[in-house]
PDB file of C-alpha atoms in Angstrom:
ATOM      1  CA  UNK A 160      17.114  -0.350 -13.364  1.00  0.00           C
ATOM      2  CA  UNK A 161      18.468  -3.208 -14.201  1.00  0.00           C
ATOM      3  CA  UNK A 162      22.059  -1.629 -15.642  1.00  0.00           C
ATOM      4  CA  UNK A 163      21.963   0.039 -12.203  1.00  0.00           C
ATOM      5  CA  UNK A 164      24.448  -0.509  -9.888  1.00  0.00           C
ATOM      6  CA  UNK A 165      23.766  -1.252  -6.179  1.00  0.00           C
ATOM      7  CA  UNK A 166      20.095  -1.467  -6.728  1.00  0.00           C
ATOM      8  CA  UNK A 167      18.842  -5.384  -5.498  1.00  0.00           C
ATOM      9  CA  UNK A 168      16.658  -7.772  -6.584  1.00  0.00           C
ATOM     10  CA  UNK A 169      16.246  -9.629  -3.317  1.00  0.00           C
ATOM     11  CA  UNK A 170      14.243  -9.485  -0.045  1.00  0.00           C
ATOM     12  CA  UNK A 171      16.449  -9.416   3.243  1.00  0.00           C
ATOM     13  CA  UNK A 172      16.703  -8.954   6.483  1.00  0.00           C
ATOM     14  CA  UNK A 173      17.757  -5.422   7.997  1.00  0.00           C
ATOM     15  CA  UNK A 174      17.431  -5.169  11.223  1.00  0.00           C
ATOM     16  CA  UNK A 175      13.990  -5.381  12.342  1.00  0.00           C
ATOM     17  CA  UNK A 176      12.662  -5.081   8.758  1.00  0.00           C
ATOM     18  CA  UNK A 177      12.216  -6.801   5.739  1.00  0.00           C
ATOM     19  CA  UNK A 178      13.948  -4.382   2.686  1.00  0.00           C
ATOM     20  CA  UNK A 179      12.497  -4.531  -0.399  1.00  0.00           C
ATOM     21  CA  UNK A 180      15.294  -3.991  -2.965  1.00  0.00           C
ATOM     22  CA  UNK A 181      14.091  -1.633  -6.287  1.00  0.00           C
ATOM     23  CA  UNK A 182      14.306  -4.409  -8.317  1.00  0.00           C
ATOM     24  CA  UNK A 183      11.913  -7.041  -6.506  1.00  0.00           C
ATOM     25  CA  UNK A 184       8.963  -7.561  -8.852  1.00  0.00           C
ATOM     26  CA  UNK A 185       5.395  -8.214  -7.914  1.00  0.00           C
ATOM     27  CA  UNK A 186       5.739 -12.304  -8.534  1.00  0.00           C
ATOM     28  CA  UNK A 187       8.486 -12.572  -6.259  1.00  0.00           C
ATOM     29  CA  UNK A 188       7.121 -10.634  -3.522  1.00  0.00           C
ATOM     30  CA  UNK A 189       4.083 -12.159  -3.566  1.00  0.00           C
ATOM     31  CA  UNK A 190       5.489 -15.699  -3.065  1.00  0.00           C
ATOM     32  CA  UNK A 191       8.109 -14.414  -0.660  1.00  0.00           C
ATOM     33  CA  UNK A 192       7.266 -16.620   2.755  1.00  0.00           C
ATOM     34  CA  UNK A 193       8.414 -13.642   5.103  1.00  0.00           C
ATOM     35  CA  UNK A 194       6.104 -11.381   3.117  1.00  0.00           C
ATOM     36  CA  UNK A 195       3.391 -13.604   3.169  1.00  0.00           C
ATOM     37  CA  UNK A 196       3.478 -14.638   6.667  1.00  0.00           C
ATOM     38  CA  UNK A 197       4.050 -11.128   8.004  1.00  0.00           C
ATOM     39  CA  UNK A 198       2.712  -8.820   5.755  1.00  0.00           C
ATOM     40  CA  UNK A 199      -0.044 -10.810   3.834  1.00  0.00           C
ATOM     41  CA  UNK A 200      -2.117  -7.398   2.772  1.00  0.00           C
ATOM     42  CA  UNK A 201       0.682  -6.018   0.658  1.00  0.00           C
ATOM     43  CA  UNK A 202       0.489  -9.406  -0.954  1.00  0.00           C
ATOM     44  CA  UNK A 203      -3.321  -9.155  -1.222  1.00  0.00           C
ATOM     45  CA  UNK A 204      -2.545  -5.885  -2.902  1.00  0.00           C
ATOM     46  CA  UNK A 205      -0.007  -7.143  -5.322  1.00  0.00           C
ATOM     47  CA  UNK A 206      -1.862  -9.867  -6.805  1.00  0.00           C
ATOM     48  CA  UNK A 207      -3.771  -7.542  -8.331  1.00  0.00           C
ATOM     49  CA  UNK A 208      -1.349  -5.393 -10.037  1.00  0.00           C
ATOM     50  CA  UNK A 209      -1.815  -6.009 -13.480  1.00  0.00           C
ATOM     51  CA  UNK A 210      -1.710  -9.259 -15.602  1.00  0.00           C
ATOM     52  CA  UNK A 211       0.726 -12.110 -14.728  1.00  0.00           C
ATOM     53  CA  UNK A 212       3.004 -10.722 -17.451  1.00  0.00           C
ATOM     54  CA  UNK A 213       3.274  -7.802 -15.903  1.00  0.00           C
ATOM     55  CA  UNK A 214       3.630  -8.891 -12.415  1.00  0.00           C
ATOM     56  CA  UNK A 215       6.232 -10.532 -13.571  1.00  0.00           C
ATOM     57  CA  UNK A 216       8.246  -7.361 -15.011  1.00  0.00           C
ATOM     58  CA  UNK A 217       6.591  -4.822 -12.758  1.00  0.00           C
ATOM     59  CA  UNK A 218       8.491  -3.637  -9.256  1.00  0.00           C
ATOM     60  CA  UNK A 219       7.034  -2.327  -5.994  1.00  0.00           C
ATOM     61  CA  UNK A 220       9.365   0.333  -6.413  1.00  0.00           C
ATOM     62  CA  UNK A 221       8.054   1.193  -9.722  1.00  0.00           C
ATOM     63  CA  UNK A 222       4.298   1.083  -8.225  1.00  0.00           C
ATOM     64  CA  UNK A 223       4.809   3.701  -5.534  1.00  0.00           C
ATOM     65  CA  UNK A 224       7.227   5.679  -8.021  1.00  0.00           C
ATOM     66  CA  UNK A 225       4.459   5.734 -10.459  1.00  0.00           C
ATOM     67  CA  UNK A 226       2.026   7.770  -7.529  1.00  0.00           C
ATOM     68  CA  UNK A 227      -1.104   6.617  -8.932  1.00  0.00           C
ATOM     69  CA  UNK A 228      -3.718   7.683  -6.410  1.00  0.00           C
ATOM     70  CA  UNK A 229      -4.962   4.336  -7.360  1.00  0.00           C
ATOM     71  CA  UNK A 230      -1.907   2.791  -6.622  1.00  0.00           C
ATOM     72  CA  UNK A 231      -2.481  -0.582  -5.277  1.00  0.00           C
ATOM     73  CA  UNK A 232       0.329  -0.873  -3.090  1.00  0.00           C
ATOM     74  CA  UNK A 233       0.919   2.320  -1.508  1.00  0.00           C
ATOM     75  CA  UNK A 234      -2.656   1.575   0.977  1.00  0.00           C
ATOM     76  CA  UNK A 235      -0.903  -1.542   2.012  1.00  0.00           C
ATOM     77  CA  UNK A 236       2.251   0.107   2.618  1.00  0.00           C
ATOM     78  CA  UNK A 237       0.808   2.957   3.895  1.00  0.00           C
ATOM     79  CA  UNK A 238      -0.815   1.002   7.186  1.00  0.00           C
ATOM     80  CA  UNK A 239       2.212  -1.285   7.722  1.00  0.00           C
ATOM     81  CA  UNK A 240       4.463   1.711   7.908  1.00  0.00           C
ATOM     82  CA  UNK A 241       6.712   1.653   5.155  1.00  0.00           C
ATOM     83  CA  UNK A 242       9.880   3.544   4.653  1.00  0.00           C
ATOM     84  CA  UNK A 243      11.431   4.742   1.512  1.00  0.00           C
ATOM     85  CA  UNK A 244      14.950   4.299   0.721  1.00  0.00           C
ATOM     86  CA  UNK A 245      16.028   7.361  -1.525  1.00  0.00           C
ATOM     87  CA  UNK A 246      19.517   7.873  -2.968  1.00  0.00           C
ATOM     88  CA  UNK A 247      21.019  10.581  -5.175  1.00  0.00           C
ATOM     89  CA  UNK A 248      23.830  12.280  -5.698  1.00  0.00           C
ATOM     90  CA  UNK A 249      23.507  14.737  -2.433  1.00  0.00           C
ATOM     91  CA  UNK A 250      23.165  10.786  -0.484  1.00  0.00           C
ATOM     92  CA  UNK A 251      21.243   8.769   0.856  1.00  0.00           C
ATOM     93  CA  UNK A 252      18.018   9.426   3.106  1.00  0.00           C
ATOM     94  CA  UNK A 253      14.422   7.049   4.135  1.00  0.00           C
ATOM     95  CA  UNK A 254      11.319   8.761   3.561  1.00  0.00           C
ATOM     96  CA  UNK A 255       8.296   7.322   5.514  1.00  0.00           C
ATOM     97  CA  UNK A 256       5.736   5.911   2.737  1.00  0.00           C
ATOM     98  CA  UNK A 257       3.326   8.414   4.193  1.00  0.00           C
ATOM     99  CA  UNK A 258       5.294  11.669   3.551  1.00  0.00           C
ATOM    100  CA  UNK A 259       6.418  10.086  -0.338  1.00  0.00           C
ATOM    101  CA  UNK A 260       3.162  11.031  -2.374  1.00  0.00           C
ATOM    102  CA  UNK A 261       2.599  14.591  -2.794  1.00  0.00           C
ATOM    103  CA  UNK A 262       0.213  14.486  -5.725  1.00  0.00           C
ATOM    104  CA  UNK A 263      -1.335  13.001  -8.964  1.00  0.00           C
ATOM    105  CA  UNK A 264       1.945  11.306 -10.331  1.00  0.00           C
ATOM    106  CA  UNK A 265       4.397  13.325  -8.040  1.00  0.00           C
ATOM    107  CA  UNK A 266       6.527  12.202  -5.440  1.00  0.00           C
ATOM    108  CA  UNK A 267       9.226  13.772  -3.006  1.00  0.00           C
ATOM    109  CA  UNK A 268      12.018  12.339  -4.972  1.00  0.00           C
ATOM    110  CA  UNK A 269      14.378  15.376  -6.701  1.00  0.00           C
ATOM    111  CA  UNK A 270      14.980  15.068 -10.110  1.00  0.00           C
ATOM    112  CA  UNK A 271      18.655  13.160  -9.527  1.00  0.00           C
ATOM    113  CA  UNK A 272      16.953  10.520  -6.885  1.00  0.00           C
ATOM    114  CA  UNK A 273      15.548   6.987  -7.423  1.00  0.00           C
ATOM    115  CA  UNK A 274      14.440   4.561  -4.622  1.00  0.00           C
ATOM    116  CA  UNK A 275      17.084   1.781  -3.835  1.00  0.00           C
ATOM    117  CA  UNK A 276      14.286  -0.322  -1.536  1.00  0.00           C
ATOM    118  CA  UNK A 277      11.285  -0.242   1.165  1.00  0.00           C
ATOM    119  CA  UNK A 278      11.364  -1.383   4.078  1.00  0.00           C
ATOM    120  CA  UNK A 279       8.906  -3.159   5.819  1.00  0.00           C
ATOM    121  CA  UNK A 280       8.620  -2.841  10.011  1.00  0.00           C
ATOM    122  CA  UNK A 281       8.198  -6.314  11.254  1.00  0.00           C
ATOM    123  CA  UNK A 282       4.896  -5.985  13.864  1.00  0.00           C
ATOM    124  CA  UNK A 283       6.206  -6.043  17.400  1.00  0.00           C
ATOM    125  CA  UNK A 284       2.637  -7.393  18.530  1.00  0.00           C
ATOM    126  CA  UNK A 285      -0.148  -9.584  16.528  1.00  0.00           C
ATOM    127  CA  UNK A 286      -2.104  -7.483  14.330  1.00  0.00           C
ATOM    128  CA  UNK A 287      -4.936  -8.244  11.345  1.00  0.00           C
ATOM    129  CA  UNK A 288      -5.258  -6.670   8.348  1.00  0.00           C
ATOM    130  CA  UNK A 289      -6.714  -6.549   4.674  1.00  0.00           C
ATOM    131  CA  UNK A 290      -6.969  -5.135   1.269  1.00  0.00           C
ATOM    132  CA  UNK A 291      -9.840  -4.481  -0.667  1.00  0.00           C
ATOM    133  CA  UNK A 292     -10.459  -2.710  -4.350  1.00  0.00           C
ATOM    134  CA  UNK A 293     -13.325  -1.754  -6.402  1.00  0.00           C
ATOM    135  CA  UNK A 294     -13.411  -2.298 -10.125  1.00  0.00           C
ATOM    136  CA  UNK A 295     -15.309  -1.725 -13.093  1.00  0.00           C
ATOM    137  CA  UNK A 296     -15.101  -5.833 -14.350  1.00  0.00           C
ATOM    138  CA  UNK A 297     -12.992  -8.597 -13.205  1.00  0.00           C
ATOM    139  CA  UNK A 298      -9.414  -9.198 -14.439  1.00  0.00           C
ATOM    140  CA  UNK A 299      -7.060  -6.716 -15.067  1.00  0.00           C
ATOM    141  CA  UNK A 300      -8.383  -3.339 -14.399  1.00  0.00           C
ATOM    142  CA  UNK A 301      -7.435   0.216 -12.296  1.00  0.00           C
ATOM    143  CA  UNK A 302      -8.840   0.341  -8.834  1.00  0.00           C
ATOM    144  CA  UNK A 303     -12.310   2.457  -8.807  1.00  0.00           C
ATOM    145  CA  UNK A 304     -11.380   2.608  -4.926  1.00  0.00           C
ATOM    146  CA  UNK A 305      -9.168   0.282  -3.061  1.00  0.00           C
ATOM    147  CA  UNK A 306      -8.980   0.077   0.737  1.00  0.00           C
ATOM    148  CA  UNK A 307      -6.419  -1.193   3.400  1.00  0.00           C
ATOM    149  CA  UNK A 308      -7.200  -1.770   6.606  1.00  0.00           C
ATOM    150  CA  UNK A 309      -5.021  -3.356   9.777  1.00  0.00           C
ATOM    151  CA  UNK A 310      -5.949  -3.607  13.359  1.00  0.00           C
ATOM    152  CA  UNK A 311      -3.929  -3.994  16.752  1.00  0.00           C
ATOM    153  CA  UNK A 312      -4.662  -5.761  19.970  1.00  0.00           C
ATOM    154  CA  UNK A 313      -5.291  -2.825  21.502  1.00  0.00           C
ATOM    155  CA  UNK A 314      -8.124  -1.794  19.549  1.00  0.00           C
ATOM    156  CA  UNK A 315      -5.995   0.982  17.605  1.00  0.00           C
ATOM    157  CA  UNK A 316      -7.039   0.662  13.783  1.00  0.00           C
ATOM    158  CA  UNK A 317      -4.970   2.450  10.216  1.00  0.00           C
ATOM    159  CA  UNK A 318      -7.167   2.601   7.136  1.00  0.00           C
ATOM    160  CA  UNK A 319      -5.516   3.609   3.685  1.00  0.00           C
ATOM    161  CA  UNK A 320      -7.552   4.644   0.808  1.00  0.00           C
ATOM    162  CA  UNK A 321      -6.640   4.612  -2.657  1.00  0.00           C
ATOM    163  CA  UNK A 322      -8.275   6.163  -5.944  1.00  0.00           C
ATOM    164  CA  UNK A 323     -10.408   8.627  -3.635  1.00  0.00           C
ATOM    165  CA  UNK A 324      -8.336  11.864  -3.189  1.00  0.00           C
ATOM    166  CA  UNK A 325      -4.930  13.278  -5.266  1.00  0.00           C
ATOM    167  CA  UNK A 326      -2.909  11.228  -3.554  1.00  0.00           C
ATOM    168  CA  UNK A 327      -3.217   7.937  -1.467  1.00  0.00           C
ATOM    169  CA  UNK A 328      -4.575   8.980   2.312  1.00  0.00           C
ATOM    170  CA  UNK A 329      -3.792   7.337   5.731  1.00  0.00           C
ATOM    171  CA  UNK A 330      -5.874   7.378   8.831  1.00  0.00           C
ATOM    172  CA  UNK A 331      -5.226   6.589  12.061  1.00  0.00           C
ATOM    173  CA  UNK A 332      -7.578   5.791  15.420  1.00  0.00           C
ATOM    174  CA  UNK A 333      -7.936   4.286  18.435  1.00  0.00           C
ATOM    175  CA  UNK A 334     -10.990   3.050  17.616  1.00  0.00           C
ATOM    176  CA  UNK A 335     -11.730   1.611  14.080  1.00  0.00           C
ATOM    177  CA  UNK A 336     -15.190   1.831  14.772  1.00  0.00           C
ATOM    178  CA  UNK A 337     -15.677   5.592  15.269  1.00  0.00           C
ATOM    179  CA  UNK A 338     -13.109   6.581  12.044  1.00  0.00           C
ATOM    180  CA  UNK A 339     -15.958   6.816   9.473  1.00  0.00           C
ATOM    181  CA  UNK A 340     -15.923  10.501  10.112  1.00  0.00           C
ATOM    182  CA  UNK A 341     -12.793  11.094   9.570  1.00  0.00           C
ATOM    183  CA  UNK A 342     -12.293   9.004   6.415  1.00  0.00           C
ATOM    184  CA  UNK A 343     -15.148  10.336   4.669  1.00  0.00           C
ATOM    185  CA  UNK A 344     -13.970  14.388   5.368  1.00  0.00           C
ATOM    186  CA  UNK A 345     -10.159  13.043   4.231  1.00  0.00           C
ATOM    187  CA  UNK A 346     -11.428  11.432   0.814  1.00  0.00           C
ATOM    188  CA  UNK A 347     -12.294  13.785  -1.898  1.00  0.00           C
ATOM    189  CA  UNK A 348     -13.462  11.639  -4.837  1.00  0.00           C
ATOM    190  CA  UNK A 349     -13.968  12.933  -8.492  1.00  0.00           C
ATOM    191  CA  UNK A 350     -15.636  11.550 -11.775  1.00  0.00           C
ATOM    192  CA  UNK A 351     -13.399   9.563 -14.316  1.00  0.00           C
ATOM    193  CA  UNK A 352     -13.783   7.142 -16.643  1.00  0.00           C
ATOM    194  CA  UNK A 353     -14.135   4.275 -13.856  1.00  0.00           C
ATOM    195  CA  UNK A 354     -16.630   5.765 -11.240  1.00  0.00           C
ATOM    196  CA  UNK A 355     -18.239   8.665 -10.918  1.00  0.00           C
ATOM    197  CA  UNK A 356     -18.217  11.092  -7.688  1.00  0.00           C
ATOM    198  CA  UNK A 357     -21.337   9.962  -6.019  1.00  0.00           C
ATOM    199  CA  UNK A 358     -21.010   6.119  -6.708  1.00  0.00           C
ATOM    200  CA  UNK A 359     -17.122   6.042  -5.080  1.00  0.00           C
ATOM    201  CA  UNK A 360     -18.411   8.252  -2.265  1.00  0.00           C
ATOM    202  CA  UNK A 361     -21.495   5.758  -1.857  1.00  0.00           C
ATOM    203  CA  UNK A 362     -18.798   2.542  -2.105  1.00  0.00           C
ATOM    204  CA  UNK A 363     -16.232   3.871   0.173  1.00  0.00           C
ATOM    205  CA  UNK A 364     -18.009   3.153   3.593  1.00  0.00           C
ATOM    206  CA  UNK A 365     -18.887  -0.426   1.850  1.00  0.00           C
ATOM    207  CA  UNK A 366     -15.890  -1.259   1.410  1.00  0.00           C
ATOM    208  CA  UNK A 367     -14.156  -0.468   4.251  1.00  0.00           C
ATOM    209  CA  UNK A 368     -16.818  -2.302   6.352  1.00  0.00           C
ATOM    210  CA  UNK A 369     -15.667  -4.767   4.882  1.00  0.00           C
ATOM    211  CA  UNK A 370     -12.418  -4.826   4.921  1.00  0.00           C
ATOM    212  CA  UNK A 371     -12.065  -3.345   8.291  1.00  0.00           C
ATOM    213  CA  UNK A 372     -13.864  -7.026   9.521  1.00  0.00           C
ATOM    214  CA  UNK A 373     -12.093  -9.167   7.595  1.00  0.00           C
ATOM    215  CA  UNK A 374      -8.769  -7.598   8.948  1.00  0.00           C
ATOM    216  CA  UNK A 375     -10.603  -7.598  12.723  1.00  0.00           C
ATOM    217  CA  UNK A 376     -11.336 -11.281  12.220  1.00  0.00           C
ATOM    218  CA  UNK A 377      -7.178 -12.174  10.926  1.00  0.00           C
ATOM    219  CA  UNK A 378      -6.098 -10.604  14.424  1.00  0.00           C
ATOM    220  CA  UNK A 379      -8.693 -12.824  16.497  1.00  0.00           C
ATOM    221  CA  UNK A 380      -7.867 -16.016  14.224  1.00  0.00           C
ATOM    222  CA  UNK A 381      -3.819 -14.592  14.940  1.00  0.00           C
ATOM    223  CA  UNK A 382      -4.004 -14.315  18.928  1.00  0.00           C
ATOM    224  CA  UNK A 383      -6.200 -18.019  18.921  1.00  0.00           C
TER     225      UNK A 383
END
């Protein structure tokens, strides 16, 4: 990436966005002002990517490229929208963040594409949100389960899962209350080395309880 041509290392303005160029890594997003002021769950989500070392070498490109379904970033990006920029040699096209998984380690990208940045849609209206994760110990460690959730004035509620289903799911609602449901028939956990079926299945609700308030009490503590 870095012997790349065209491929940035910055954070900028585009329009009514904030692009993410391939080569950001996680240490300079996270202590990005924009990012943190405007998008603080993706920066909840990045702090736990790995060791400092590696936060410092590892790219938010490279996280979503790598299509964990434990991915740590892609719930974040998932509820704040995100858009892909892909280029190849057929051109260039934006993928929404939501269509980019399509499996365990698989993404749309062909073979002769690579993601130049993501963009981030600025919120037109207040809105809370979080990120949550469950591990097996603290410190460095894959997700067991990791949740996003963000909330709008108007009630409306997105809640991302990672870790519990082949690739990272988004749901959306008008009311965050009543999405339980949904989430739990859209999550299809399995046993690994980190959690087994029934405990992530027994966690999930837990955790985004929890998350869904803390991101419910950001938007009243935003429109104070």
């Amino acid at each position: 990436l870095k012997r790349a041509d065209g491929l940035s290392d910055r954070i900028t303005d585009v329009d009514s966005s904030l692009r993410v160029g391939a080569r950001v890594v996680m240490a300079d997003l996270i202590t990005d002002e924009r990012i943190r002021r405007h998008f603080p769950a993706l920066v909840e989500a990045a702090r736990v990517v790995g060791s400092m070392q590696i936060r410092h070498r590892a790219t938010l490109a490279g996280n979503i490229c790598n299509a964990s379904p434990a991915a740590d970033t892609a719930p974040a990006l998932l509820v704040y929208g995100a858009l892909v920029n892909v280029i190849g040699r057929s051109g260039a096209r934006r993928v929404p963040v939501v269509d980019f998984f399509t499996g365990p380690g698989k993404t749309v990208l062909a073979p002769d594409e690579m993601v130049a940045a993501i963009d981030l849609p600025m919120p037109a209206v207040p809105v809370g949100a979080a990120f949550g994760r469950l591990t097996r110990r603290r410190g460095v460690d894959l997700a067991s389960l990791n949740v996003c959730c963000l909330v709008t004035p108007s009630g409306k509620a997105r809640i991302a899962l990672g870790a519990v289903a082949p690739r990272p799911v988004l749901i959306q609602e008008d009311d965050g209350d009543a999405m339980m449901d949904r989430v739990m028939a859209q999550s299809s956990p399995i046993s690994d080395v980190r959690a087994s079926r029934e405990y992530r299945t027994a966690m999930l609700p837990v955790f985004i309880r929890r998350t869904l308030q803390i991101a419910k009490d950001r938007l009243q503590r935003a429109r104070a």
